[in-house]
Coordinates of C-alpha atoms in Angstrom, one line a residue:
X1 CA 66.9 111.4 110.7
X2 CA 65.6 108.6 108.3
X3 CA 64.5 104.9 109.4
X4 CA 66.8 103.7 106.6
X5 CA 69.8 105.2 108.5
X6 CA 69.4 101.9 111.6
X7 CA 70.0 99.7 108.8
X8 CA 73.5 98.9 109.5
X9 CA 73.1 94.8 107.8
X10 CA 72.8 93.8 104.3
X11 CA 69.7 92.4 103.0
X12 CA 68.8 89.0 102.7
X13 CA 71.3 86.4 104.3
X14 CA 72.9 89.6 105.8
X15 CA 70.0 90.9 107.9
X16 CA 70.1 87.2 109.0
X17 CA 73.8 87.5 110.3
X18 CA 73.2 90.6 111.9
X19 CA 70.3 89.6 113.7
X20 CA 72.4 86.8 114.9
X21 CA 75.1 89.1 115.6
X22 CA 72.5 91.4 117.5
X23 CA 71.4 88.4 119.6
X24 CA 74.9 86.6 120.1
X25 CA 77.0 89.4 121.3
X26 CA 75.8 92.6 120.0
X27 CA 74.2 92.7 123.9
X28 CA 77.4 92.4 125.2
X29 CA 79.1 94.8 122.9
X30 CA 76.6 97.4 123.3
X31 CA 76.4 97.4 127.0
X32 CA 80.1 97.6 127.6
X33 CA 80.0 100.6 125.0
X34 CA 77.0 102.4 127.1
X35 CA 79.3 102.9 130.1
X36 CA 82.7 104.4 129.4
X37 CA 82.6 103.2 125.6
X38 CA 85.9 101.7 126.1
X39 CA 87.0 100.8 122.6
X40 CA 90.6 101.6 122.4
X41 CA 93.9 101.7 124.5
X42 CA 93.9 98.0 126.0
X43 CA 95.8 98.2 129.4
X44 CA 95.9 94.7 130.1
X45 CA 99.4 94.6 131.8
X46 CA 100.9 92.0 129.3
X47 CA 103.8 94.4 128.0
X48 CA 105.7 96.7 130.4
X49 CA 107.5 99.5 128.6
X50 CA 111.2 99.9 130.0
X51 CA 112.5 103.4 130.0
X52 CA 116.4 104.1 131.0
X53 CA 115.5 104.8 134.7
X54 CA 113.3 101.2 134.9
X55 CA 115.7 98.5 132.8
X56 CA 118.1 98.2 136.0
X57 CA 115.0 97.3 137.9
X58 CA 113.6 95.6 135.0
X59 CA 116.8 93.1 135.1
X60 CA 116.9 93.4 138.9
X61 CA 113.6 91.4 139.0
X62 CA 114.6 88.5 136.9
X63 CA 117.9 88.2 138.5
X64 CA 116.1 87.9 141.5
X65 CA 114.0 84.9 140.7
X66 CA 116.7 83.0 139.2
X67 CA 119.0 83.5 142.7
X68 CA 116.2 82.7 144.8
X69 CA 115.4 79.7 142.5
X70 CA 118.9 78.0 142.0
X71 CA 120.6 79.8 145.4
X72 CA 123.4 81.5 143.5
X73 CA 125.1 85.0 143.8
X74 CA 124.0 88.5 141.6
X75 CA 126.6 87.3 139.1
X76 CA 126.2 83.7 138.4
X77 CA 122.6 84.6 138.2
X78 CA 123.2 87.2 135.4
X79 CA 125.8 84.5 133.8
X80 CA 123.2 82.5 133.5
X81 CA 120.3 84.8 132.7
X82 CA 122.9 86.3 129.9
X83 CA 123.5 82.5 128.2
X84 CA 119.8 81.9 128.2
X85 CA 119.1 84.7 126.3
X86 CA 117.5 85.9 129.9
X87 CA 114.6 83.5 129.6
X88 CA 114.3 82.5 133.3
X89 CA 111.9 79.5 132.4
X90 CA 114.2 78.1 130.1
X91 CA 116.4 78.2 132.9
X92 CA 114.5 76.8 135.6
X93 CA 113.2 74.2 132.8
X94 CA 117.0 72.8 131.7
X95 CA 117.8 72.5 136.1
X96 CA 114.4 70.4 136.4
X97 CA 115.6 68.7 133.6
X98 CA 119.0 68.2 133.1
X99 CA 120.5 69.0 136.8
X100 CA 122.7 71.6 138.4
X101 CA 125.7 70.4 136.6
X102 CA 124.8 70.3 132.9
X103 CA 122.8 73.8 134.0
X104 CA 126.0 75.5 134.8
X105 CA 128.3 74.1 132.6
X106 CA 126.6 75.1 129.4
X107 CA 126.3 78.5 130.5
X108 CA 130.5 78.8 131.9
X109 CA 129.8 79.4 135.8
X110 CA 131.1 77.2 138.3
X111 CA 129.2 77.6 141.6
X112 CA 131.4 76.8 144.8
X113 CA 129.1 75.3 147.2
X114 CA 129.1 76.6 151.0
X115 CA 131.7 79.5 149.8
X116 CA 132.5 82.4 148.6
X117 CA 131.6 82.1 144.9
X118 CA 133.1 85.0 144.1
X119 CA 137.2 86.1 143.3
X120 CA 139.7 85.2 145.8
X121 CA 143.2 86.3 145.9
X122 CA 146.3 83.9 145.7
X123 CA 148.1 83.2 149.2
X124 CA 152.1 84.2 149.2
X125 CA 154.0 85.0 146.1
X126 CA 153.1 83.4 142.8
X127 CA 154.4 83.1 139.2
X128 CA 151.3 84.7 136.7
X129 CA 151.7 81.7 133.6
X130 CA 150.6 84.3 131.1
X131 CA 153.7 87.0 131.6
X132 CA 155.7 84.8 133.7
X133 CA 156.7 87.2 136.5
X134 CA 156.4 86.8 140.1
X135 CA 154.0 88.5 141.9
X136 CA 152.7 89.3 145.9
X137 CA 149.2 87.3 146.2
X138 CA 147.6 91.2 146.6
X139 CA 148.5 91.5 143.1
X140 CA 147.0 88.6 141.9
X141 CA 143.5 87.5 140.8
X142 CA 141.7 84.2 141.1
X143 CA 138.3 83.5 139.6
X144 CA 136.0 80.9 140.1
X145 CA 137.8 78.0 137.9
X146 CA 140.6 78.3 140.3
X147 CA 143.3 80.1 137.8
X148 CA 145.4 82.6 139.0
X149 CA 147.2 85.3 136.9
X150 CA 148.6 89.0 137.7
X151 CA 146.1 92.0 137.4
X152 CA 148.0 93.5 134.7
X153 CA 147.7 90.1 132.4
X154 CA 143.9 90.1 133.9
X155 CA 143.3 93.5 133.3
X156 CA 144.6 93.7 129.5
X157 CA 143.0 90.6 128.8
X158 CA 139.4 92.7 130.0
X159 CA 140.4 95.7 128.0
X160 CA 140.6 93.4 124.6
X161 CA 137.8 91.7 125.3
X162 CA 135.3 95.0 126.1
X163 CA 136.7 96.4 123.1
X164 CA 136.0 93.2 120.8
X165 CA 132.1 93.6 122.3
X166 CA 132.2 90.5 124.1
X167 CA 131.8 92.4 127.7
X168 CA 128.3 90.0 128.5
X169 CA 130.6 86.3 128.9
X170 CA 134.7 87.0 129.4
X171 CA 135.7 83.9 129.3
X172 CA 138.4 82.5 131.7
X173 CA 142.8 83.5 129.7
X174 CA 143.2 79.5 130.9
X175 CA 143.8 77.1 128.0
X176 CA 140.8 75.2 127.3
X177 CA 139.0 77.1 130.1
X178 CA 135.6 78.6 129.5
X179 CA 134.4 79.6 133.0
X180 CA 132.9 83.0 132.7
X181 CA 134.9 85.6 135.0
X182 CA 133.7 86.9 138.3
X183 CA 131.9 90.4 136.8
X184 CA 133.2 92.0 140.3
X185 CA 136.8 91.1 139.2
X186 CA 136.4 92.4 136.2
X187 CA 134.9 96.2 137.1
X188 CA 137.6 96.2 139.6
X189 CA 140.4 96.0 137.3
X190 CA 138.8 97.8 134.8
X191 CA 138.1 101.1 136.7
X192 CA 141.4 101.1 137.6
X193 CA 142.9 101.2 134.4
X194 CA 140.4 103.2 132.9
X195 CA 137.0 104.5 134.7
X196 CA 135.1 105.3 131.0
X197 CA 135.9 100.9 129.5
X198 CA 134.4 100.1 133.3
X199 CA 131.6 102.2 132.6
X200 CA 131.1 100.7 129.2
X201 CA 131.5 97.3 130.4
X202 CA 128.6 97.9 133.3
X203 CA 126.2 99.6 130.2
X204 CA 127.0 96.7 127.8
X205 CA 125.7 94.0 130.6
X206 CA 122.8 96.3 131.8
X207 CA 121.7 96.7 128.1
X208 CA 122.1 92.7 127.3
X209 CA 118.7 92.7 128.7
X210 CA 117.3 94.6 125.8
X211 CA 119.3 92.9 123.2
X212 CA 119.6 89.5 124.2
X213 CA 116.3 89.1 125.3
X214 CA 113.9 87.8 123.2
X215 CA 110.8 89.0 125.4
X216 CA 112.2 93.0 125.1
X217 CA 112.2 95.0 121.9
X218 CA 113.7 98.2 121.3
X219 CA 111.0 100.6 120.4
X220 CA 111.7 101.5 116.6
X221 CA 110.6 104.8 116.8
X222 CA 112.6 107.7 114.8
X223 CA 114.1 109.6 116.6
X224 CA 114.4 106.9 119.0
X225 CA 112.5 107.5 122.2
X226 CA 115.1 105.2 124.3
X227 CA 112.4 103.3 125.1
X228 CA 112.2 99.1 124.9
X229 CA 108.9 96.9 125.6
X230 CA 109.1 93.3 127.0
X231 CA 105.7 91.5 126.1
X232 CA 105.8 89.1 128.8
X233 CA 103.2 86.4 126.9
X234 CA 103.9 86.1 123.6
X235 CA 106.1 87.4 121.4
X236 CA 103.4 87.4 118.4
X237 CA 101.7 90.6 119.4
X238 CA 101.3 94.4 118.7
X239 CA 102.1 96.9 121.2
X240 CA 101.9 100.6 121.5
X241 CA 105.1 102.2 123.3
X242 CA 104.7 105.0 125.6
X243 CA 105.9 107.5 123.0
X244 CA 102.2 106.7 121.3
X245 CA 103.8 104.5 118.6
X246 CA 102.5 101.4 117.6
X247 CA 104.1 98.3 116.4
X248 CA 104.5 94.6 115.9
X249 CA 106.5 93.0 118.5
X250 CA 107.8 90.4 116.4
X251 CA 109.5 92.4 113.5
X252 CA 109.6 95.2 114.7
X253 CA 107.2 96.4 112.0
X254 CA 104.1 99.1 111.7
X255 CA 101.2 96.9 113.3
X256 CA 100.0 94.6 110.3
X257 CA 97.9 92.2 111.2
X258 CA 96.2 90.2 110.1
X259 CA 99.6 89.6 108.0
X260 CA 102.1 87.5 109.1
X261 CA 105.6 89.5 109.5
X262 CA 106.5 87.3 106.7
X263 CA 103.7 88.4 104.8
X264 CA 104.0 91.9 105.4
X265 CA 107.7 92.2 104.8
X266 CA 107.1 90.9 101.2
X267 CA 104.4 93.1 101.0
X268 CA 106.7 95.9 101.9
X269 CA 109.5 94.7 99.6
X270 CA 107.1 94.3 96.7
X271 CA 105.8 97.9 97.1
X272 CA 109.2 99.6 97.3
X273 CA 111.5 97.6 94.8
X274 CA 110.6 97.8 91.0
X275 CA 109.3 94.5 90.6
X276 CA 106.3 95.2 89.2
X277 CA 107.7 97.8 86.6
X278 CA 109.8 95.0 85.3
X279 CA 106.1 93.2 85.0
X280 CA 105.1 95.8 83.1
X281 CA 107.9 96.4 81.2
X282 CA 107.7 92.6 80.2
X283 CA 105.0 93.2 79.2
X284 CA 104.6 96.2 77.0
X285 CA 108.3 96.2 75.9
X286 CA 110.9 94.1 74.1
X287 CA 114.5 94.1 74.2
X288 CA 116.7 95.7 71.7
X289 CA 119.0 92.6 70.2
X290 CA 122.4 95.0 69.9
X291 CA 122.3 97.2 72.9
X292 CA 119.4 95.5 75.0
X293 CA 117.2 98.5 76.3
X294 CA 113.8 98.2 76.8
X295 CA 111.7 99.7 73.2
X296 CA 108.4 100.5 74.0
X297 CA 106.2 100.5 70.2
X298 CA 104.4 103.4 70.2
X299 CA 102.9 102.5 66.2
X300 CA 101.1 99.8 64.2
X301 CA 104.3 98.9 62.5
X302 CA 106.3 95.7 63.5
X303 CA 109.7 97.0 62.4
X304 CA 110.5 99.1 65.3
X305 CA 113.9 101.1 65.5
X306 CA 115.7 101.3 68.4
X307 CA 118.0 104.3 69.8
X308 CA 121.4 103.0 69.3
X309 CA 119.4 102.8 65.1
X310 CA 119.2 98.9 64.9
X311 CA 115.8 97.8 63.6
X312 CA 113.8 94.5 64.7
X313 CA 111.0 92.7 64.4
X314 CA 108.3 93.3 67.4
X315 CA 106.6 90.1 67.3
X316 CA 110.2 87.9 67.8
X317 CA 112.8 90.3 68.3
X318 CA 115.1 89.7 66.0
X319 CA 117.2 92.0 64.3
X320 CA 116.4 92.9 60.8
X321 CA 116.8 95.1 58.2
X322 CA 115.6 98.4 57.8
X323 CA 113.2 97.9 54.8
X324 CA 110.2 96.3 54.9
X325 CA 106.9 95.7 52.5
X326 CA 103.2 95.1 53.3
X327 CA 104.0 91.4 53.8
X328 CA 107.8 90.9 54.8
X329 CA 110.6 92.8 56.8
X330 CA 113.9 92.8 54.9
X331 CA 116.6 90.2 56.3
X332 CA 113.8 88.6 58.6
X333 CA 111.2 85.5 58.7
X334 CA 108.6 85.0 61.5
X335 CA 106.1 83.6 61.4
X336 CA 106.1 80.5 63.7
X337 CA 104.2 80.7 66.9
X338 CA 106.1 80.5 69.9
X339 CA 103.4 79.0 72.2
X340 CA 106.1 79.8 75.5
X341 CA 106.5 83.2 74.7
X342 CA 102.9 83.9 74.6
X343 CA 102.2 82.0 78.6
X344 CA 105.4 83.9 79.5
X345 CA 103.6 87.4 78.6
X346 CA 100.2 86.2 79.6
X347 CA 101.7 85.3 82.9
X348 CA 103.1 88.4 83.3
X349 CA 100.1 90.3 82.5
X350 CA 98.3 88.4 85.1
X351 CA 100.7 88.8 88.0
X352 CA 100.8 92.7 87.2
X353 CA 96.9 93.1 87.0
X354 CA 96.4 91.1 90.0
X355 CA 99.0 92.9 92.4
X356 CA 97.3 95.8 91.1
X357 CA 94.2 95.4 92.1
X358 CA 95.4 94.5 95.7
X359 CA 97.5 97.5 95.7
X360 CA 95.0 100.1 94.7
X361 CA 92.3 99.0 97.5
X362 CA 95.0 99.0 99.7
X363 CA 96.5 102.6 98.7
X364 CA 92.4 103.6 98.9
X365 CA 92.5 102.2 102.7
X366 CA 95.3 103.4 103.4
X367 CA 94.5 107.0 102.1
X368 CA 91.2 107.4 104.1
X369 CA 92.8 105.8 107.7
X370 CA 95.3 109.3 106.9
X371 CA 92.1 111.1 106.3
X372 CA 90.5 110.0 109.1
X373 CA 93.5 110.5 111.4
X374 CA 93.5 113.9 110.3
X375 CA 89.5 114.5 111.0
X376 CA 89.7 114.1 114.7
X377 CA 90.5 117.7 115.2
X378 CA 86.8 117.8 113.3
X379 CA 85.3 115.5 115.7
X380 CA 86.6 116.9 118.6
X381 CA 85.1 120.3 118.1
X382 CA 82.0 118.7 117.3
X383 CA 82.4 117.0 120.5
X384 CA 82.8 120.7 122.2
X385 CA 79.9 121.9 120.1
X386 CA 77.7 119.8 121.5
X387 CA 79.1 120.3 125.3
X388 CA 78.3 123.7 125.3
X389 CA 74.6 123.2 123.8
X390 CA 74.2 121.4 127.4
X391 CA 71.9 118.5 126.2
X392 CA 70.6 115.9 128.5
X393 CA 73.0 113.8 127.7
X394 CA 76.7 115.4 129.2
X395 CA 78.9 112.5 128.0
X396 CA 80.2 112.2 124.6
X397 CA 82.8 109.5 124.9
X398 CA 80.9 107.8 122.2
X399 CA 82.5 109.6 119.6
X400 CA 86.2 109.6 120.1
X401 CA 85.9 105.9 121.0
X402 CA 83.8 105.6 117.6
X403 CA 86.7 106.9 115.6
X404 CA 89.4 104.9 117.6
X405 CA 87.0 101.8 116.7
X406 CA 87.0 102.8 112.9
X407 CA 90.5 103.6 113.1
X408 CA 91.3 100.6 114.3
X409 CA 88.8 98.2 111.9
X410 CA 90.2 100.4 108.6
X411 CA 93.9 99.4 109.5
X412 CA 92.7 96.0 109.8
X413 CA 91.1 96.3 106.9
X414 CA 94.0 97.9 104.6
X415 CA 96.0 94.7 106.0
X416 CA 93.9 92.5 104.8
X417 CA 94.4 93.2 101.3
X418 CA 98.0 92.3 101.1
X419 CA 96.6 89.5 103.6
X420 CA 94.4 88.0 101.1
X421 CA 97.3 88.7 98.2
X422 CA 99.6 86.0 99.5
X423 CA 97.2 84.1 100.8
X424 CA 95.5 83.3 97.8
X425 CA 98.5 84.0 95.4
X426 CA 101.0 80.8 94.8
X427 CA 104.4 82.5 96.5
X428 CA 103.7 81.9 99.6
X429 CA 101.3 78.8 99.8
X430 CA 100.3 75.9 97.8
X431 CA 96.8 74.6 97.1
X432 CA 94.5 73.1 94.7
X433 CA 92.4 75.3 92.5
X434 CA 89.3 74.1 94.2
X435 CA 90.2 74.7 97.6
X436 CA 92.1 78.3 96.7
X437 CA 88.8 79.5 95.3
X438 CA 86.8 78.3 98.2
X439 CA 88.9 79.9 100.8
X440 CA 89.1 83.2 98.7
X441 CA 85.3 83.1 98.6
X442 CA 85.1 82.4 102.1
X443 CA 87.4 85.2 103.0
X444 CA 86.3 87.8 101.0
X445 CA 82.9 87.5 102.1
X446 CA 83.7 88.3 105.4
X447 CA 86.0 91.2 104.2
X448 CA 83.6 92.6 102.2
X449 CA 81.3 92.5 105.4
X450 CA 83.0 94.3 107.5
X451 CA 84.4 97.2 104.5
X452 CA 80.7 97.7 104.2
X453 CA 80.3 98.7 107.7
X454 CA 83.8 100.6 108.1
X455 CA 82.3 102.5 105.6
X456 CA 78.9 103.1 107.0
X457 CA 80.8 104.2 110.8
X458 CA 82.9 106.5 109.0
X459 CA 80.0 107.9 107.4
X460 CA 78.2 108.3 110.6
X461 CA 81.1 110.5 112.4
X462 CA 81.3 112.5 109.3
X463 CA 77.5 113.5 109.7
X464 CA 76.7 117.2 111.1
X465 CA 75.7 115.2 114.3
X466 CA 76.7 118.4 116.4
X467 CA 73.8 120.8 114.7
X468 CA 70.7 117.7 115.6
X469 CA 68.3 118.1 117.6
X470 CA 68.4 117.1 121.1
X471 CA 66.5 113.8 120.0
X472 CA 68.6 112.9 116.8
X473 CA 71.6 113.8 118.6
X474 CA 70.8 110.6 120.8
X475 CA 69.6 108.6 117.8
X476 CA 73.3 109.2 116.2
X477 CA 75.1 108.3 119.3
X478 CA 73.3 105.4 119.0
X479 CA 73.9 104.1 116.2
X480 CA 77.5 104.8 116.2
X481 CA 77.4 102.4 119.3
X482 CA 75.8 100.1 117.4
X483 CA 78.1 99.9 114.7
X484 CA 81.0 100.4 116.4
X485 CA 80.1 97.0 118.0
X486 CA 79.1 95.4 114.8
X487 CA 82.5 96.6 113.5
X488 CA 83.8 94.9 116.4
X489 CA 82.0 91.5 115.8
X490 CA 83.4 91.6 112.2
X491 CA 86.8 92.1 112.8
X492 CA 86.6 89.1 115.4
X493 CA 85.0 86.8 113.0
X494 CA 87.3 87.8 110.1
X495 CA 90.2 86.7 112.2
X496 CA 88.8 83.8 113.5
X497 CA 88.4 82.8 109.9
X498 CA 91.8 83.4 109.2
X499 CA 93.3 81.2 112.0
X500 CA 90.4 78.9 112.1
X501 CA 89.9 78.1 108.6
X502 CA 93.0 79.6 106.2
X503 CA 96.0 79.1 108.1
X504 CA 94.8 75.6 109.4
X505 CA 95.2 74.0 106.5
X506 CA 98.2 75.2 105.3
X507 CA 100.3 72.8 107.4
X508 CA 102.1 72.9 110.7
X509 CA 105.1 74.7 109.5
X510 CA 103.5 77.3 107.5
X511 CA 101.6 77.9 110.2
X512 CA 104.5 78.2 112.5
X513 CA 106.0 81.1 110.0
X514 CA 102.8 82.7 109.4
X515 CA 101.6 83.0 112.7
X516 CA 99.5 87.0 112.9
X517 CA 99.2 88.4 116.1
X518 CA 95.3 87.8 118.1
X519 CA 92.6 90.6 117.4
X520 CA 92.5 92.7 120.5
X521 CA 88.4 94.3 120.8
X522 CA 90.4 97.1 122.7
X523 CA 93.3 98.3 119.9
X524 CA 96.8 97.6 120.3
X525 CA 98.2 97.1 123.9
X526 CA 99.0 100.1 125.2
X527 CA 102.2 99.0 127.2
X528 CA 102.1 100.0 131.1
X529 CA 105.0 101.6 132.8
X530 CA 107.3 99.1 135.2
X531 CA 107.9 100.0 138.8
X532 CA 111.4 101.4 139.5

């Protein structure tokens, strides 16, 4: 192997940088690689993946704090849990803060101290104020708020309710009442009537965990994999379900950072509407005056016929007649310069050539992370190649955790492009000319750093490294190690620059909306499996 192959900096200021970047943490980097080479697969126990055997558990656990916080029964807890959006800090927050009372009223639950909280049946014979019958007290119902009604008025009053979806809070049949009914009351009655509405009623409460929680997600594989993730820090994030698919946890997306999910949804949008056709047909087209279809002029001439057989001038438009000399068009004058019409197409021209050349490097990314993907049934008989040449060196973690570093870094880097498209566009953000082109300079040095050295690792795992000698097979691991960390350093400083410098001056509600989730040295969070 060549000297020339170790240089993995550019020259001049770059060597500098990397030298830096050798000295600052390429130490670091290079000694946590030299173990395990633990690159990918983060298992740090911030998101839990909820399979259907887990969520019961799952909502068992935060019912649990909640009773042993406030001293309440299962079901008030869950009331509460439910009208929270099951966010048991914002429920411990609004009891520090605004009491017991206020706590319980907002949510419908009215705790009876030093009771039983739950149901209690009438005493004697009673009149039920909704059918107006008299009824023994065993077939009567009273919940928490104190009203009492029969069990058939209770009962269809359950029925309408589960049917209308709003099984989570059943209010109290009491005018002006809005106590939320005992949910023990409520499955009694139910499976009485009919066992498969009880059943739905118990599924509908269990599953208000998922979809009234704002810390769970459904996982949007397809086919679904009937899995849900609850990122228990924040909600910004990108997590990798069990089923081996990875996604953003706030919009449910494909992972895209280091766009916002504001950004990328645009991005999305943009790509898959006809926008940019109607660019380009503004541009290289002009409207027919009697039918209105696009004409594209495929001659030198300026009268230009349409389908429909009108003729018009292409320099204004206009409808004409259908004879024309070296110097005029029958019918037809034009020759005054419309200075609007001329920004209007420049404009136009502009915005299509610029989303164009965002989109192609981001189509060329996008094209070699496939390629890539595809290749690691390559690497991996390299990998058994070399096991079976039993070199000195037995361990060839290196590689795999080599592609799932490029991998990783080459999504980045196809994210940035769209990244850098509204961030230095005017659709999203405003700033002055002097500042946009500093920022833009800023940025794209930083991205064309690290596509330098994406490049240059994906390079090195396409080299016959399998067929070296002994000694160059140890040279090659290292310097896949060695950019694999620089990789790393890259895609760190690239996103520091984007919170640290681009999105700080952009003001505290744009920051709020474009918030991207943090660069994880490890890949997405692979989310960990709760207890049952």
């Amino acid at each position: 192997m060549e000297e020339d192959d170790y240089d993995y900096g550019f020259c001049s200021d770059d060597e500098e940088f990397y030298d830096r970047v050798d000295e600052d943490e390429g130490a670091e980097s290079f000694a946590e690689v030299d173990g395990d080479c633990q690159f990918s697969g983060s298992n740090g126990g911030c998101c839990k993946v909820i399979r259907k055997e887990s969520l019961l558990a799952a909502q068992k656990g935060d019912v649990q704090r909640v009773m042993n916080f406030l001293s309440v029964k299962e079901h008030h807890a869950r009331t509460l849990l439910i009208h929270y959006r099951w966010d048991v800090d914002k429920v411990c927050t609004v009891f520090v803060e605004k009491g017991k009372e206020q706590l319980y009223g907002e949510a419908g639950v009215l705790a009876i101290e030093g009771g039983n909280i739950s149901s209690s049946h009438c005493s004697m014979e009673r009149t039920c104020l909704i059918c107006f019958d008299e009824f023994h007290a065993d077939k009567m119902t009273t919940m928490d708020c104190g009203h009492c009604f029969c069990n058939e008025c209770w009962t269809e009053h359950f029925i309408v309710k589960t049917n209308e979806g709003q099984s989570r809070r059943i209010t109290c049949m009491a005018d002006k009442c809005y106590t939320i009914c005992d949910e023990g009351s409520v499955r009694i009655l139910l499976s009485a009537r009919d066992p498969q509405l009880a059943q739905k009623f118990d599924r509908v409460l269990l599953e208000s965990y998922i979809e009234d929680n704002k810390s769970v997600q459904w996982c949007p594989s397809v086919p679904h994999c009937g899995n849900a993730i609850r990122a228990d820090k924040d909600e910004i994030c990108e997590v990798e379900c069990a089923c081996g698919l990875q996604f953003c946890f706030g919009c449910s997306s494909e992972a895209h950072s280091p766009c916002s999910c504001k950004m990328w949804e645009s991005w999305t949008r943009k790509c898959s509407d006809e926008s940019e056709t109607v660019n380009w047909m503004q541009v290289n087209t002009k409207f027919c005056p009697k039918c209105h279809k696009p004409v594209e002029k495929n001659g030198g001439c300026n009268l230009v016929y349409c389908v429909c057989k009108q003729a018009f001038c292409w320099l204004c438009g206009g409808a004409t007649g259908t004879k024309h000399t070296w110097t005029s068009i029958e019918g037809h004058e034009c020759g005054r310069y419309s200075e609007k019409q001329v920004k209007e197409t420049e404009s136009a021209r502009n915005s299509l050539w610029r989303y164009t050349h965002y989109y192609k490097r981001y189509k060329a990314h996008m094209d070699s992370l496939k390629a890539e993907k595809n290749g690691r049934e390559e690497l991996q008989k390299k990998i058994n190649a070399l096991e079976s040449r039993k070199l000195e060196s037995k361990y060839y973690f290196w590689v795999s955790e080599a592609s799932s570093r490029l991998t990783r870094s080459r999504q980045i880097l196809c994210n940035s492009y769209p990244f850098a498209y509204y961030m230095f566009g005017d659709e999203l953000f405003q700033m002055s000319s002097d500042e946009r082109t500093i920022n833009q300079n800023l940025f794209e040095n930083q991205q064309q750093q690290l596509e330098t050295n994406v490049e240059r690792l994906s390079m090195a795992l396409e080299d016959p490294f399998d067929k070296y000698h002994d000694e160059d097979v140890l040279e090659a691991r290292l310097k896949a190690i060695n950019l694999g960390s620089t990789v790393d350093v890259l895609c760190k400083k690239l996103y520091e620059c984007i919170e640290n410098e681009l999105l700080e001056g952009v003001g505290s509600d744009q920051q709020a909306i474009h918030k991207i989730a943090p660069y994880n040295s490890n890949g997405v969070e692979k989310a960990s499996e709760i207890g049952i």
